Tab-separated table of C-alpha atoms in Angstrom:
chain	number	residue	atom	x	y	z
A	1	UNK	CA	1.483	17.745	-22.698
A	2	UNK	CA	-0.013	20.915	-20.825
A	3	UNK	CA	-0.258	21.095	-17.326
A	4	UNK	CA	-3.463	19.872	-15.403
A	5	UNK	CA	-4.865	22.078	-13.020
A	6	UNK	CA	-5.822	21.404	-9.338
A	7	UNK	CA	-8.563	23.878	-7.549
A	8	UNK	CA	-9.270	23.377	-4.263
A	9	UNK	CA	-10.326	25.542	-0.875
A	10	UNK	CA	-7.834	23.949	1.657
A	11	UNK	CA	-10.191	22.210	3.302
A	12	UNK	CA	-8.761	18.418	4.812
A	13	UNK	CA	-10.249	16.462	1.981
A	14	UNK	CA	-9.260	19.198	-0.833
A	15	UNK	CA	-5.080	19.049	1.140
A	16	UNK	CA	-5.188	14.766	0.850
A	17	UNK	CA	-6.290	14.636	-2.419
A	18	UNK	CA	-3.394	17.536	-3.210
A	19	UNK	CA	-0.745	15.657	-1.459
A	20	UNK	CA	-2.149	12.222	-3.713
A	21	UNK	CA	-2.079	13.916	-6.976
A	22	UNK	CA	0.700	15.616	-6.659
A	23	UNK	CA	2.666	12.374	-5.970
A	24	UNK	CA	0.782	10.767	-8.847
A	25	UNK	CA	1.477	12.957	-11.172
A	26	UNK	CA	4.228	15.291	-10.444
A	27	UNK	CA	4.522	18.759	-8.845
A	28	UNK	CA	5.731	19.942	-12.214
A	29	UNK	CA	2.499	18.680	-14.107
A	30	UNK	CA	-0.236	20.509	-12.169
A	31	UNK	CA	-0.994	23.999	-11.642
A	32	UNK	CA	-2.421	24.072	-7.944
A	33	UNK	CA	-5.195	27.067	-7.323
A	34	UNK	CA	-6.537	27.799	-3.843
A	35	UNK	CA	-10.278	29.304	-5.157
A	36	UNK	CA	-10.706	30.701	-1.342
A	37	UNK	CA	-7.670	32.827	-2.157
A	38	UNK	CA	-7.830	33.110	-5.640
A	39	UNK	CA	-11.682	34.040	-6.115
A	40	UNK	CA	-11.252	35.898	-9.028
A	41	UNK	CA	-10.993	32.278	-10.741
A	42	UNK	CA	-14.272	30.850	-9.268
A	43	UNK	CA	-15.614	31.732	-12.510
A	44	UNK	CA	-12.968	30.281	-14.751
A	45	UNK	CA	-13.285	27.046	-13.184
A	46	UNK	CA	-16.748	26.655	-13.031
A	47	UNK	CA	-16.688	27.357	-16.836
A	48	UNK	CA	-14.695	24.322	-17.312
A	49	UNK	CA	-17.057	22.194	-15.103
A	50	UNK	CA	-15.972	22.446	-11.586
A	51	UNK	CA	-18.892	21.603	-9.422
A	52	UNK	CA	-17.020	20.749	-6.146
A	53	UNK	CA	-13.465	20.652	-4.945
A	54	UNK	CA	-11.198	19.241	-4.814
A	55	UNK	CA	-11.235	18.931	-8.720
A	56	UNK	CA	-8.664	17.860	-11.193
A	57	UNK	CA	-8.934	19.722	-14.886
A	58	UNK	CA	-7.232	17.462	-17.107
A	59	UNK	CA	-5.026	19.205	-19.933
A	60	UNK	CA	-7.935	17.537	-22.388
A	61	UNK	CA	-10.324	19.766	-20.213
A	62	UNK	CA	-11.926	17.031	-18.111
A	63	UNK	CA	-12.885	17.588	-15.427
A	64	UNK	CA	-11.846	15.101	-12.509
A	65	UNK	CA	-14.012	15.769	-9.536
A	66	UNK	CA	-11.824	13.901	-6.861
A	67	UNK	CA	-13.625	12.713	-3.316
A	68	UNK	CA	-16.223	15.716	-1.954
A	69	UNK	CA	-14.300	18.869	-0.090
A	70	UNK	CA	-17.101	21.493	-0.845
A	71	UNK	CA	-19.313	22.576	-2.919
A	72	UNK	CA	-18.916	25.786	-5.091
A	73	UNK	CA	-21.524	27.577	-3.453
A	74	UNK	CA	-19.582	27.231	-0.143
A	75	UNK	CA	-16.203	28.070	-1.930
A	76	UNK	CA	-17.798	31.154	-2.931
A	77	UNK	CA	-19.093	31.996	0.561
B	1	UNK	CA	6.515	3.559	-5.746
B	2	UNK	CA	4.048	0.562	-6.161
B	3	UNK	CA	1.011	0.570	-9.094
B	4	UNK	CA	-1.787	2.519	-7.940
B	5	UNK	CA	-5.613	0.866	-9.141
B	6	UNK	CA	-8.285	1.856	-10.800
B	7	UNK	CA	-11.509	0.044	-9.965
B	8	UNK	CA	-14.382	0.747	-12.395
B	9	UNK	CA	-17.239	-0.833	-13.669
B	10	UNK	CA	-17.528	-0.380	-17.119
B	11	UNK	CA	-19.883	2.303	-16.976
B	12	UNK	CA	-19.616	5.546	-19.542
B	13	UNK	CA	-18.220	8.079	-16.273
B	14	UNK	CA	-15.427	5.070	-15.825
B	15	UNK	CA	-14.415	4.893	-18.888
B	16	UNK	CA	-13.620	8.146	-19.655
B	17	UNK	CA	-12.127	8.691	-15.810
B	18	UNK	CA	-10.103	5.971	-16.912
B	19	UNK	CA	-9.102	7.528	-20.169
B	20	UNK	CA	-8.087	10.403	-17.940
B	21	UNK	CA	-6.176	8.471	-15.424
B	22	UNK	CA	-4.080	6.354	-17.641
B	23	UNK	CA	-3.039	9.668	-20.042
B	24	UNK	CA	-2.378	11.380	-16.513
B	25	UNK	CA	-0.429	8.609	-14.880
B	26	UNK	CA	0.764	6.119	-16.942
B	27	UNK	CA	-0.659	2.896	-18.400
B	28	UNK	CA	2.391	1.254	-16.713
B	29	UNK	CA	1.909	2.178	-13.384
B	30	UNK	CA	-2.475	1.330	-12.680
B	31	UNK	CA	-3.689	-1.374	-12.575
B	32	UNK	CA	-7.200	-1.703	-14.030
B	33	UNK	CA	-9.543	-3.649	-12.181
B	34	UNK	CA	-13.787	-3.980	-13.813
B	35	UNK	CA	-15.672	-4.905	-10.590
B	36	UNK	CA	-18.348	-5.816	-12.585
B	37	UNK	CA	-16.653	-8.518	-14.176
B	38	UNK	CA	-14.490	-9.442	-11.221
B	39	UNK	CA	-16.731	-9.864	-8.292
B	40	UNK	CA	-14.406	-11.351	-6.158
B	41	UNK	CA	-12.991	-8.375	-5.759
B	42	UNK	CA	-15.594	-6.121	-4.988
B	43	UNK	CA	-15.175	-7.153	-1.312
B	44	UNK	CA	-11.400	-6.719	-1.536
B	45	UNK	CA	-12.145	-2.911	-3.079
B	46	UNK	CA	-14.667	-2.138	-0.014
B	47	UNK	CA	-11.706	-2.486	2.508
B	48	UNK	CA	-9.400	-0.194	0.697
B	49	UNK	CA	-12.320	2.762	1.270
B	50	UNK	CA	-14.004	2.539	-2.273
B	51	UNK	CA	-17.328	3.620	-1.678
B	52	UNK	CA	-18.128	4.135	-5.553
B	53	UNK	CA	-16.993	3.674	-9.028
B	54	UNK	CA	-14.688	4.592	-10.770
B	55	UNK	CA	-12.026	5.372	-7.702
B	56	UNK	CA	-8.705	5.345	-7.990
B	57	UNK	CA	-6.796	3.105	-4.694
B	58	UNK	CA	-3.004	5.064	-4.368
B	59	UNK	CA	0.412	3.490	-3.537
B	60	UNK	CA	-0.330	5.341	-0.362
B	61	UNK	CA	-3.312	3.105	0.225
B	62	UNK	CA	-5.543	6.742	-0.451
B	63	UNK	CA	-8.789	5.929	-2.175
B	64	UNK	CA	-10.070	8.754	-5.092
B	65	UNK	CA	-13.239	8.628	-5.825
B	66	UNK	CA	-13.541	10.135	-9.480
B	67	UNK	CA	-16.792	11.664	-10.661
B	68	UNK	CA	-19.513	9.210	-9.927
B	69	UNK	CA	-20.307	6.232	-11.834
B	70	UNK	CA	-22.176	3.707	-10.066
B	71	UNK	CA	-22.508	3.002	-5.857
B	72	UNK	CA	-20.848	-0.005	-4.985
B	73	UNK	CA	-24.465	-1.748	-4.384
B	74	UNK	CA	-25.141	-0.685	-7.823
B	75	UNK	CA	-22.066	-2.889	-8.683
B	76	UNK	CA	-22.730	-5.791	-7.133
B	77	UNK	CA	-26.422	-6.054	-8.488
């Protein structure tokens, strides 16, 4: 199985869901981005359906939007 | 680590969260609870935090709330 991946913008609700899905699933089983630092992938994860973070993209490509942290437009500032 | 549990409501956004959460997690370790068919515990899910369906209650007593299905009003109908 591939890895998930886990975008958020360190905001509180974005850090609680982290600390909840990485205990769920495993550190090893999801790839964590930070879009605030990494905003060269704003665009690769709104491809695959992020609307909001924190989000969960399932290895299926799902996409797992998980509580309400921000929006994209906010992530993208 | 205790079961974590998935409350849903049979609706087409549950059902493939579900799909999600049980390949993510483990079959063995949620348990799957349809609010719509088990209304006695809709009141139970409201004190853990669930505010809509499908959510996702962790060991950790964290509440998820995956995508949006259906407000708990909708729910109890």
């Amino acid at each position: 199985m591939s890895k998930s991946v886990f975008y958020h913008a360190g905001c509180p609700v974005c850090q609680s869901a982290e600390q909840d899905i990485i205990a769920l699933i495993g550190k090893e089983k999801v790839e964590i981005i930070h879009l605030g630092e990494e905003k060269n992938k704003i665009q690769e994860a709104e491809k695959h359906g992020v609307k909001s973070v924190p989000a969960l993209l399932t290895p299926n490509g799902n996409v797992l939007h998980l509580n309400f942290g921000a929006s994209m437009a906010d992530v993208k500032g």
